[in-house]
Amino acid sequence: MSLKNTFINFVKHTLKVPLVGIATADDIPQENIESISFVLRTFAQATPLAAGLDNVLHPRDFLPDGRSVIVTGTPGFFGATARFADCRAELVGKAEPSHVNIKYIERGAEISAQIISFFTDRGYQCFSLVGMQFPIKYAAAQSGIGFYGKNSIIQHPDYGSWISLSAYVTDADMEPDKPIRADCGSCELCLKACPTEALFAPYRCDVTRCIDFHLGHNKKAIPVEILDKTGNLLGEGCTVCRDVCPKNKHLTPIPDFEPPQHLLYPPLLDILYMSDEDWENGFAMTLMGFFLMEKRYLQRNAAIALGNFKDVRAVKALEHFVATNDEPIAWYGRWALERISRDK
């Protein structure tokens, strides 16, 4: 059996990862660089996590002798989340399930370690292609994992757009797979449903208008016109474009990975009073916390959510939030209080 077939069997049958594909380690074509670079520049200006780096990295920037890029796709649909009205009744926020599901995150890390070991045990080099600078969606499309949907998210005929992607580069030479020949046809439901018009054209997303970018990553000012569109989200988690997608209608939640409810739907008032210790022992340990970096950005998002709830029960906690935070974070509390005041 060839190395590639042995590896594919290992991933699918031993690791139980249903999607795996191979692409070449060639440089990304220049015609794809411009749109990717725009996203990187936006992130570089918005979050210290990007370290100011906005250049696209090619596979051989990670491994000069790289021959193959591996992409895996793990199903990531955890089921429909609670409705805004139900969350409002309890004054709870909402997180992206995969970002607060520590068991799911740890499972991903285990899979990554075993894939790397598969090659190193056979005398090859293998490195994870992590970080914002490597365009993993491009690699996924090239390796046959899926195809670009009009919402700029990778789609798969069986798993829709709820796929968690990982990528690796190795000096093992394996035959590349062919891209999937599929597309969205004439459907444009996601473009019409996007609450901020971030999906301004098929296959094009203006990240500066994307809710996930602003709540999940942006440490600078969030545009005022975005705030009342964010619902009760506390980080990434806007699923509107995926909720309306016909390719996701047949999906069932993955078993054995139910997200912890206290992290998925945390009480917003508690977040505004959260201590540093509570942050470190809770959300800081999640992927959402990693992206937010600091407690104050979680609290900022909680204040925005309470402003969107327009519920007088939040006034005292919001006043505390304003009094105990410096600008510009405190401004979001005043924005929320004004929204509640206008709705009385």
mmCIF file of C-alpha atoms in Angstrom:
data_model
loop_
_atom_site.group_PDB
_atom_site.id
_atom_site.type_symbol
_atom_site.label_atom_id
_atom_site.label_comp_id
_atom_site.label_asym_id
_atom_site.label_seq_id
_atom_site.Cartn_x
_atom_site.Cartn_y
_atom_site.Cartn_z
ATOM 1 C CA MET A 1 0.000 0.000 0.000
ATOM 2 C CA SER A 2 1.333 3.466 -0.883
ATOM 3 C CA LEU A 3 2.253 5.976 1.806
ATOM 4 C CA LYS A 4 -0.712 8.122 0.824
ATOM 5 C CA ASN A 5 -3.218 5.271 1.062
ATOM 6 C CA THR A 6 -1.762 4.149 4.380
ATOM 7 C CA PHE A 7 -2.072 7.700 5.692
ATOM 8 C CA ILE A 8 -5.628 8.177 4.416
ATOM 9 C CA ASN A 9 -6.705 4.930 6.073
ATOM 10 C CA PHE A 10 -5.015 6.004 9.301
ATOM 11 C CA VAL A 11 -6.825 9.348 9.347
ATOM 12 C CA LYS A 12 -10.243 8.006 8.405
ATOM 13 C CA HIS A 13 -10.316 4.720 10.315
ATOM 14 C CA THR A 14 -7.968 5.196 13.268
ATOM 15 C CA LEU A 15 -8.456 8.898 13.955
ATOM 16 C CA LYS A 16 -12.097 8.862 12.746
ATOM 17 C CA VAL A 17 -11.628 12.055 10.733
ATOM 18 C CA PRO A 18 -13.867 11.762 7.654
ATOM 19 C CA LEU A 19 -12.284 14.406 5.425
ATOM 20 C CA VAL A 20 -8.647 14.382 4.361
ATOM 21 C CA GLY A 21 -7.021 15.605 1.173
ATOM 22 C CA ILE A 22 -3.598 16.254 -0.309
ATOM 23 C CA ALA A 23 -2.385 19.296 -2.260
ATOM 24 C CA THR A 24 1.036 20.256 -3.544
ATOM 25 C CA ALA A 25 3.299 22.465 -1.437
ATOM 26 C CA ASP A 26 3.679 24.917 -4.308
ATOM 27 C CA ASP A 27 3.424 28.649 -3.695
ATOM 28 C CA ILE A 28 -0.039 30.188 -3.709
ATOM 29 C CA PRO A 29 -0.734 31.845 -7.086
ATOM 30 C CA GLN A 30 -0.399 35.619 -7.156
ATOM 31 C CA GLU A 31 -4.004 36.084 -8.299
ATOM 32 C CA ASN A 32 -5.153 34.632 -4.974
ATOM 33 C CA ILE A 33 -2.769 36.680 -2.849
ATOM 34 C CA GLU A 34 -4.517 40.062 -3.072
ATOM 35 C CA SER A 35 -7.818 39.097 -1.441
ATOM 36 C CA ILE A 36 -6.021 37.042 1.214
ATOM 37 C CA SER A 37 -3.655 39.933 1.956
ATOM 38 C CA PHE A 38 -6.569 42.324 2.542
ATOM 39 C CA VAL A 39 -7.890 40.075 5.302
ATOM 40 C CA LEU A 40 -4.430 39.734 6.845
ATOM 41 C CA ARG A 41 -3.893 43.508 6.830
ATOM 42 C CA THR A 42 -7.242 44.002 8.544
ATOM 43 C CA PHE A 43 -6.391 41.514 11.289
ATOM 44 C CA ALA A 44 -2.877 42.929 11.673
ATOM 45 C CA GLN A 45 -4.364 46.329 12.460
ATOM 46 C CA ALA A 46 -7.097 44.994 14.744
ATOM 47 C CA THR A 47 -5.499 42.498 17.120
ATOM 48 C CA PRO A 48 -2.086 42.006 18.753
ATOM 49 C CA LEU A 49 -2.443 38.280 18.056
ATOM 50 C CA ALA A 50 -1.502 39.015 14.450
ATOM 51 C CA ALA A 51 1.733 40.638 15.701
ATOM 52 C CA GLY A 52 1.476 43.208 12.924
ATOM 53 C CA LEU A 53 2.231 40.538 10.324
ATOM 54 C CA ASP A 54 0.228 40.849 7.132
ATOM 55 C CA ASN A 55 2.222 38.843 4.601
ATOM 56 C CA VAL A 56 0.859 35.598 3.203
ATOM 57 C CA LEU A 57 2.939 32.543 4.091
ATOM 58 C CA HIS A 58 3.391 29.724 1.592
ATOM 59 C CA PRO A 59 3.812 26.072 2.636
ATOM 60 C CA ARG A 60 7.566 26.126 2.029
ATOM 61 C CA ASP A 61 7.930 29.120 4.334
ATOM 62 C CA PHE A 62 7.196 26.574 7.073
ATOM 63 C CA LEU A 63 9.211 23.725 5.535
ATOM 64 C CA PRO A 64 11.617 24.587 2.678
ATOM 65 C CA ASP A 65 11.716 20.957 1.525
ATOM 66 C CA GLY A 66 7.936 20.583 1.675
ATOM 67 C CA ARG A 67 6.368 18.407 -1.010
ATOM 68 C CA SER A 68 2.781 17.919 0.151
ATOM 69 C CA VAL A 69 0.127 19.852 2.043
ATOM 70 C CA ILE A 70 -2.398 17.838 4.031
ATOM 71 C CA VAL A 71 -5.804 19.235 4.956
ATOM 72 C CA THR A 72 -8.263 17.535 7.294
ATOM 73 C CA GLY A 73 -11.871 18.408 7.956
ATOM 74 C CA THR A 74 -13.721 17.484 11.131
ATOM 75 C CA PRO A 75 -17.512 17.899 11.390
ATOM 76 C CA GLY A 76 -18.332 20.840 13.643
ATOM 77 C CA PHE A 77 -22.122 21.115 13.798
ATOM 78 C CA PHE A 78 -23.329 21.035 17.397
ATOM 79 C CA GLY A 79 -26.985 21.707 16.675
ATOM 80 C CA ALA A 80 -29.097 24.837 16.546
ATOM 81 C CA THR A 81 -28.390 27.393 19.265
ATOM 82 C CA ALA A 82 -30.936 29.149 21.471
ATOM 83 C CA ARG A 83 -33.114 31.879 20.005
ATOM 84 C CA PHE A 84 -32.438 35.529 20.827
ATOM 85 C CA ALA A 85 -35.792 35.907 22.621
ATOM 86 C CA ASP A 86 -35.116 32.912 24.869
ATOM 87 C CA CYS A 87 -31.657 34.239 25.731
ATOM 88 C CA ARG A 88 -33.146 37.662 26.483
ATOM 89 C CA ALA A 89 -35.530 36.154 29.008
ATOM 90 C CA GLU A 90 -32.558 34.798 30.971
ATOM 91 C CA LEU A 91 -30.124 37.640 30.120
ATOM 92 C CA VAL A 92 -27.559 35.183 28.811
ATOM 93 C CA GLY A 93 -25.031 35.610 26.042
ATOM 94 C CA LYS A 94 -24.092 33.139 23.347
ATOM 95 C CA ALA A 95 -20.715 31.766 22.289
ATOM 96 C CA GLU A 96 -19.583 29.827 19.230
ATOM 97 C CA PRO A 97 -19.975 26.195 20.413
ATOM 98 C CA SER A 98 -16.692 24.925 18.976
ATOM 99 C CA HIS A 99 -14.771 27.791 20.604
ATOM 100 C CA VAL A 100 -15.857 26.982 24.167
ATOM 101 C CA ASN A 101 -15.979 23.194 23.832
ATOM 102 C CA ILE A 102 -12.731 22.262 25.547
ATOM 103 C CA LYS A 103 -13.257 18.536 24.892
ATOM 104 C CA TYR A 104 -13.622 19.206 21.147
ATOM 105 C CA ILE A 105 -10.568 21.480 21.138
ATOM 106 C CA GLU A 106 -8.470 18.903 22.999
ATOM 107 C CA ARG A 107 -9.582 16.214 20.554
ATOM 108 C CA GLY A 108 -8.376 18.420 17.689
ATOM 109 C CA ALA A 109 -4.987 18.795 19.366
ATOM 110 C CA GLU A 110 -4.728 15.012 19.796
ATOM 111 C CA ILE A 111 -5.503 14.449 16.112
ATOM 112 C CA SER A 112 -2.890 17.006 15.104
ATOM 113 C CA ALA A 113 -0.219 15.366 17.255
ATOM 114 C CA GLN A 114 -0.969 11.916 15.834
ATOM 115 C CA ILE A 115 -0.864 13.143 12.226
ATOM 116 C CA ILE A 116 2.540 14.711 12.808
ATOM 117 C CA SER A 117 3.771 11.532 14.520
ATOM 118 C CA PHE A 118 2.587 9.422 11.581
ATOM 119 C CA PHE A 119 5.168 11.115 9.369
ATOM 120 C CA THR A 120 7.982 11.690 11.867
ATOM 121 C CA ASP A 121 7.842 8.015 12.884
ATOM 122 C CA ARG A 122 8.553 7.189 9.236
ATOM 123 C CA GLY A 123 11.494 9.565 8.946
ATOM 124 C CA TYR A 124 9.691 12.512 7.373
ATOM 125 C CA GLN A 125 9.240 16.059 8.598
ATOM 126 C CA CYS A 126 5.756 17.389 9.238
ATOM 127 C CA PHE A 127 4.588 20.707 10.645
ATOM 128 C CA SER A 128 1.184 22.130 11.440
ATOM 129 C CA LEU A 129 0.260 25.105 9.258
ATOM 130 C CA VAL A 130 -1.112 27.247 12.042
ATOM 131 C CA GLY A 131 -1.605 30.980 12.231
ATOM 132 C CA MET A 132 -3.555 33.551 10.293
ATOM 133 C CA GLN A 133 -0.904 33.984 7.617
ATOM 134 C CA PHE A 134 -1.465 30.622 5.953
ATOM 135 C CA PRO A 135 -4.670 30.564 3.830
ATOM 136 C CA ILE A 136 -6.139 27.287 4.991
ATOM 137 C CA LYS A 137 -9.385 27.691 3.030
ATOM 138 C CA TYR A 138 -7.419 27.960 -0.207
ATOM 139 C CA ALA A 139 -5.559 24.751 0.681
ATOM 140 C CA ALA A 140 -8.841 23.013 1.555
ATOM 141 C CA ALA A 141 -10.272 23.832 -1.864
ATOM 142 C CA GLN A 142 -7.111 22.688 -3.646
ATOM 143 C CA SER A 143 -6.980 19.396 -1.737
ATOM 144 C CA GLY A 144 -10.566 18.397 -2.470
ATOM 145 C CA ILE A 145 -11.813 18.847 1.090
ATOM 146 C CA GLY A 146 -14.529 21.179 -0.141
ATOM 147 C CA PHE A 147 -15.316 24.125 -2.351
ATOM 148 C CA TYR A 148 -15.773 27.822 -1.731
ATOM 149 C CA GLY A 149 -19.370 28.761 -0.988
ATOM 150 C CA LYS A 150 -20.731 32.176 -1.879
ATOM 151 C CA ASN A 151 -20.411 33.035 1.819
ATOM 152 C CA SER A 152 -16.616 32.552 1.508
ATOM 153 C CA ILE A 153 -16.766 29.461 3.721
ATOM 154 C CA ILE A 154 -15.625 26.015 2.602
ATOM 155 C CA GLN A 155 -18.570 23.727 1.810
ATOM 156 C CA HIS A 156 -18.694 19.944 1.532
ATOM 157 C CA PRO A 157 -21.539 17.958 -0.089
ATOM 158 C CA ASP A 158 -22.022 15.804 3.029
ATOM 159 C CA TYR A 159 -20.942 18.088 5.881
ATOM 160 C CA GLY A 160 -22.087 21.462 4.584
ATOM 161 C CA SER A 161 -20.102 24.429 5.847
ATOM 162 C CA TRP A 162 -19.774 23.162 9.427
ATOM 163 C CA ILE A 163 -16.217 21.885 9.090
ATOM 164 C CA SER A 164 -13.223 22.477 11.337
ATOM 165 C CA LEU A 165 -10.115 22.635 9.132
ATOM 166 C CA SER A 166 -6.503 21.780 9.943
ATOM 167 C CA ALA A 167 -3.491 21.775 7.618
ATOM 168 C CA TYR A 168 0.044 20.391 7.628
ATOM 169 C CA VAL A 169 3.103 20.456 5.380
ATOM 170 C CA THR A 170 5.423 17.478 4.987
ATOM 171 C CA ASP A 171 8.422 16.536 2.881
ATOM 172 C CA ALA A 172 6.699 13.237 2.071
ATOM 173 C CA ASP A 173 5.808 13.234 -1.615
ATOM 174 C CA MET A 174 2.175 12.181 -2.085
ATOM 175 C CA GLU A 175 -0.045 12.412 -5.123
ATOM 176 C CA PRO A 176 -2.306 15.481 -4.839
ATOM 177 C CA ASP A 177 -6.075 15.125 -4.903
ATOM 178 C CA LYS A 178 -8.275 16.983 -7.334
ATOM 179 C CA PRO A 179 -10.550 19.849 -6.264
ATOM 180 C CA ILE A 180 -14.251 19.069 -5.890
ATOM 181 C CA ARG A 181 -16.273 20.075 -8.919
ATOM 182 C CA ALA A 182 -19.235 21.698 -7.197
ATOM 183 C CA ASP A 183 -20.636 25.150 -6.544
ATOM 184 C CA CYS A 184 -23.643 26.980 -5.121
ATOM 185 C CA GLY A 185 -25.448 27.279 -8.438
ATOM 186 C CA SER A 186 -27.859 30.203 -8.557
ATOM 187 C CA CYS A 187 -28.496 30.224 -4.783
ATOM 188 C CA GLU A 188 -27.706 33.517 -3.051
ATOM 189 C CA LEU A 189 -29.596 33.067 0.224
ATOM 190 C CA CYS A 190 -26.501 33.787 2.313
ATOM 191 C CA LEU A 191 -25.836 37.085 0.537
ATOM 192 C CA LYS A 192 -29.410 38.227 1.129
ATOM 193 C CA ALA A 193 -29.430 37.121 4.772
ATOM 194 C CA CYS A 194 -26.145 38.678 5.948
ATOM 195 C CA PRO A 195 -27.220 41.241 8.593
ATOM 196 C CA THR A 196 -24.359 43.668 7.896
ATOM 197 C CA GLU A 197 -24.018 43.142 4.127
ATOM 198 C CA ALA A 198 -20.501 41.841 4.692
ATOM 199 C CA LEU A 199 -21.208 39.338 1.900
ATOM 200 C CA PHE A 200 -21.300 42.064 -0.715
ATOM 201 C CA ALA A 201 -20.843 39.777 -3.739
ATOM 202 C CA PRO A 202 -20.661 36.034 -4.413
ATOM 203 C CA TYR A 203 -17.515 34.546 -2.839
ATOM 204 C CA ARG A 204 -16.521 37.937 -1.418
ATOM 205 C CA CYS A 205 -16.651 38.914 2.257
ATOM 206 C CA ASP A 206 -15.778 42.385 3.527
ATOM 207 C CA VAL A 207 -14.229 41.360 6.823
ATOM 208 C CA THR A 208 -14.496 44.941 8.126
ATOM 209 C CA ARG A 209 -18.288 44.454 8.198
ATOM 210 C CA CYS A 210 -18.249 40.889 9.512
ATOM 211 C CA ILE A 211 -19.733 40.379 12.983
ATOM 212 C CA ASP A 212 -17.397 37.466 13.746
ATOM 213 C CA PHE A 213 -14.365 39.623 13.030
ATOM 214 C CA HIS A 214 -15.477 42.495 15.246
ATOM 215 C CA LEU A 215 -16.706 40.530 18.279
ATOM 216 C CA GLY A 216 -14.166 37.742 17.993
ATOM 217 C CA HIS A 217 -10.989 39.616 17.117
ATOM 218 C CA ASN A 218 -11.217 43.402 16.814
ATOM 219 C CA LYS A 219 -9.541 45.266 19.694
ATOM 220 C CA LYS A 220 -10.141 48.652 18.066
ATOM 221 C CA ALA A 221 -13.426 50.553 17.788
ATOM 222 C CA ILE A 222 -16.371 48.554 16.453
ATOM 223 C CA PRO A 223 -18.410 50.577 13.920
ATOM 224 C CA VAL A 224 -21.606 51.858 15.525
ATOM 225 C CA GLU A 225 -23.724 50.589 12.643
ATOM 226 C CA ILE A 226 -22.566 47.040 13.429
ATOM 227 C CA LEU A 227 -23.457 47.006 17.127
ATOM 228 C CA ASP A 228 -27.221 46.537 16.928
ATOM 229 C CA LYS A 229 -26.750 43.665 14.465
ATOM 230 C CA THR A 230 -24.665 41.520 16.823
ATOM 231 C CA GLY A 231 -27.484 40.140 18.974
ATOM 232 C CA ASN A 232 -26.186 38.536 22.162
ATOM 233 C CA LEU A 233 -22.974 37.091 20.725
ATOM 234 C CA LEU A 234 -19.863 37.158 22.912
ATOM 235 C CA GLY A 235 -17.280 36.382 20.240
ATOM 236 C CA GLU A 236 -17.395 34.574 16.946
ATOM 237 C CA GLY A 237 -20.699 32.817 16.429
ATOM 238 C CA CYS A 238 -22.690 34.624 13.756
ATOM 239 C CA THR A 239 -24.155 31.715 11.803
ATOM 240 C CA VAL A 240 -26.754 33.513 9.684
ATOM 241 C CA CYS A 241 -25.130 32.643 6.354
ATOM 242 C CA ARG A 242 -24.829 28.998 7.373
ATOM 243 C CA ASP A 243 -28.298 28.809 8.910
ATOM 244 C CA VAL A 244 -29.962 29.691 5.600
ATOM 245 C CA CYS A 245 -27.681 27.494 3.464
ATOM 246 C CA PRO A 246 -29.562 24.539 1.919
ATOM 247 C CA LYS A 247 -26.413 22.414 2.166
ATOM 248 C CA ASN A 248 -26.669 22.513 5.972
ATOM 249 C CA LYS A 249 -30.321 21.526 6.308
ATOM 250 C CA HIS A 250 -29.638 17.775 6.539
ATOM 251 C CA LEU A 251 -26.951 17.956 9.224
ATOM 252 C CA THR A 252 -27.270 16.306 12.620
ATOM 253 C CA PRO A 253 -25.253 17.319 15.699
ATOM 254 C CA ILE A 254 -21.998 15.459 16.238
ATOM 255 C CA PRO A 255 -22.313 13.024 19.172
ATOM 256 C CA ASP A 256 -20.326 13.040 22.427
ATOM 257 C CA PHE A 257 -19.223 16.671 22.200
ATOM 258 C CA GLU A 258 -22.014 18.703 23.785
ATOM 259 C CA PRO A 259 -20.642 22.157 24.664
ATOM 260 C CA PRO A 260 -20.642 23.126 28.360
ATOM 261 C CA GLN A 261 -23.759 25.197 28.887
ATOM 262 C CA HIS A 262 -22.187 27.624 31.384
ATOM 263 C CA LEU A 263 -19.701 28.684 28.707
ATOM 264 C CA LEU A 264 -22.099 28.487 25.782
ATOM 265 C CA TYR A 265 -24.818 30.601 27.436
ATOM 266 C CA PRO A 266 -23.156 32.532 30.280
ATOM 267 C CA PRO A 267 -25.146 35.049 32.361
ATOM 268 C CA LEU A 268 -24.273 38.488 31.027
ATOM 269 C CA LEU A 269 -24.580 40.287 34.349
ATOM 270 C CA ASP A 270 -22.050 37.883 35.865
ATOM 271 C CA ILE A 271 -19.619 38.697 33.060
ATOM 272 C CA LEU A 272 -19.779 42.416 33.845
ATOM 273 C CA TYR A 273 -18.811 41.642 37.465
ATOM 274 C CA MET A 274 -16.296 38.938 36.518
ATOM 275 C CA SER A 275 -13.061 38.797 38.525
ATOM 276 C CA ASP A 276 -9.657 38.188 36.994
ATOM 277 C CA GLU A 277 -9.593 34.797 38.699
ATOM 278 C CA ASP A 278 -12.935 33.802 37.174
ATOM 279 C CA TRP A 279 -11.661 34.854 33.752
ATOM 280 C CA GLU A 280 -8.441 32.860 34.103
ATOM 281 C CA ASN A 281 -10.255 29.742 35.313
ATOM 282 C CA GLY A 282 -13.028 29.974 32.739
ATOM 283 C CA PHE A 283 -13.088 31.684 29.372
ATOM 284 C CA ALA A 284 -9.339 32.290 29.238
ATOM 285 C CA MET A 285 -8.935 28.525 28.815
ATOM 286 C CA THR A 286 -11.143 28.436 25.701
ATOM 287 C CA LEU A 287 -10.458 29.265 22.071
ATOM 288 C CA MET A 288 -12.834 32.210 22.358
ATOM 289 C CA GLY A 289 -10.798 33.541 25.267
ATOM 290 C CA PHE A 290 -7.586 33.045 23.319
ATOM 291 C CA PHE A 291 -8.896 35.215 20.489
ATOM 292 C CA LEU A 292 -10.350 37.859 22.826
ATOM 293 C CA MET A 293 -7.073 37.886 24.809
ATOM 294 C CA GLU A 294 -8.376 39.904 27.765
ATOM 295 C CA LYS A 295 -11.368 39.897 30.091
ATOM 296 C CA ARG A 296 -12.347 43.444 29.124
ATOM 297 C CA TYR A 297 -13.162 42.441 25.536
ATOM 298 C CA LEU A 298 -15.508 39.717 26.761
ATOM 299 C CA GLN A 299 -17.111 42.323 29.019
ATOM 300 C CA ARG A 300 -17.306 44.775 26.112
ATOM 301 C CA ASN A 301 -19.221 42.194 24.103
ATOM 302 C CA ALA A 302 -21.482 41.422 27.065
ATOM 303 C CA ALA A 303 -22.329 45.123 27.381
ATOM 304 C CA ILE A 304 -23.215 45.261 23.680
ATOM 305 C CA ALA A 305 -25.450 42.202 24.077
ATOM 306 C CA LEU A 306 -27.275 43.803 27.009
ATOM 307 C CA GLY A 307 -27.767 46.922 24.924
ATOM 308 C CA ASN A 308 -29.391 44.793 22.262
ATOM 309 C CA PHE A 309 -31.631 43.127 24.850
ATOM 310 C CA LYS A 310 -32.850 46.602 25.965
ATOM 311 C CA ASP A 311 -33.764 45.206 29.375
ATOM 312 C CA VAL A 312 -33.869 47.428 32.472
ATOM 313 C CA ARG A 313 -32.599 44.537 34.604
ATOM 314 C CA ALA A 314 -29.156 45.267 33.157
ATOM 315 C CA VAL A 315 -28.944 48.948 34.170
ATOM 316 C CA LYS A 316 -27.173 48.519 37.523
ATOM 317 C CA ALA A 317 -24.553 46.140 36.120
ATOM 318 C CA LEU A 318 -23.946 48.386 33.113
ATOM 319 C CA GLU A 319 -23.472 51.419 35.362
ATOM 320 C CA HIS A 320 -20.906 49.398 37.324
ATOM 321 C CA PHE A 321 -19.215 48.447 34.050
ATOM 322 C CA VAL A 322 -18.970 52.079 32.939
ATOM 323 C CA ALA A 323 -17.627 53.193 36.322
ATOM 324 C CA THR A 324 -14.927 50.517 36.484
ATOM 325 C CA ASN A 325 -13.580 50.659 32.928
ATOM 326 C CA ASP A 326 -11.497 53.185 31.051
ATOM 327 C CA GLU A 327 -12.230 54.481 27.583
ATOM 328 C CA PRO A 328 -12.878 53.288 24.982
ATOM 329 C CA ILE A 329 -14.289 50.145 26.641
ATOM 330 C CA ALA A 330 -16.610 52.106 28.948
ATOM 331 C CA TRP A 331 -18.220 53.734 25.906
ATOM 332 C CA TYR A 332 -19.955 50.462 25.004
ATOM 333 C CA GLY A 333 -21.637 50.428 28.392
ATOM 334 C CA ARG A 334 -22.958 53.955 27.837
ATOM 335 C CA TRP A 335 -24.165 52.923 24.394
ATOM 336 C CA ALA A 336 -26.071 50.033 25.977
ATOM 337 C CA LEU A 337 -27.563 52.243 28.702
ATOM 338 C CA GLU A 338 -28.746 54.723 26.098
ATOM 339 C CA ARG A 339 -30.415 51.926 24.133
ATOM 340 C CA ILE A 340 -32.231 50.758 27.256
ATOM 341 C CA SER A 341 -33.245 54.310 28.188
ATOM 342 C CA ARG A 342 -34.707 54.978 24.746
ATOM 343 C CA ASP A 343 -36.765 51.807 24.905
ATOM 344 C CA LYS A 344 -38.455 52.535 28.238
#
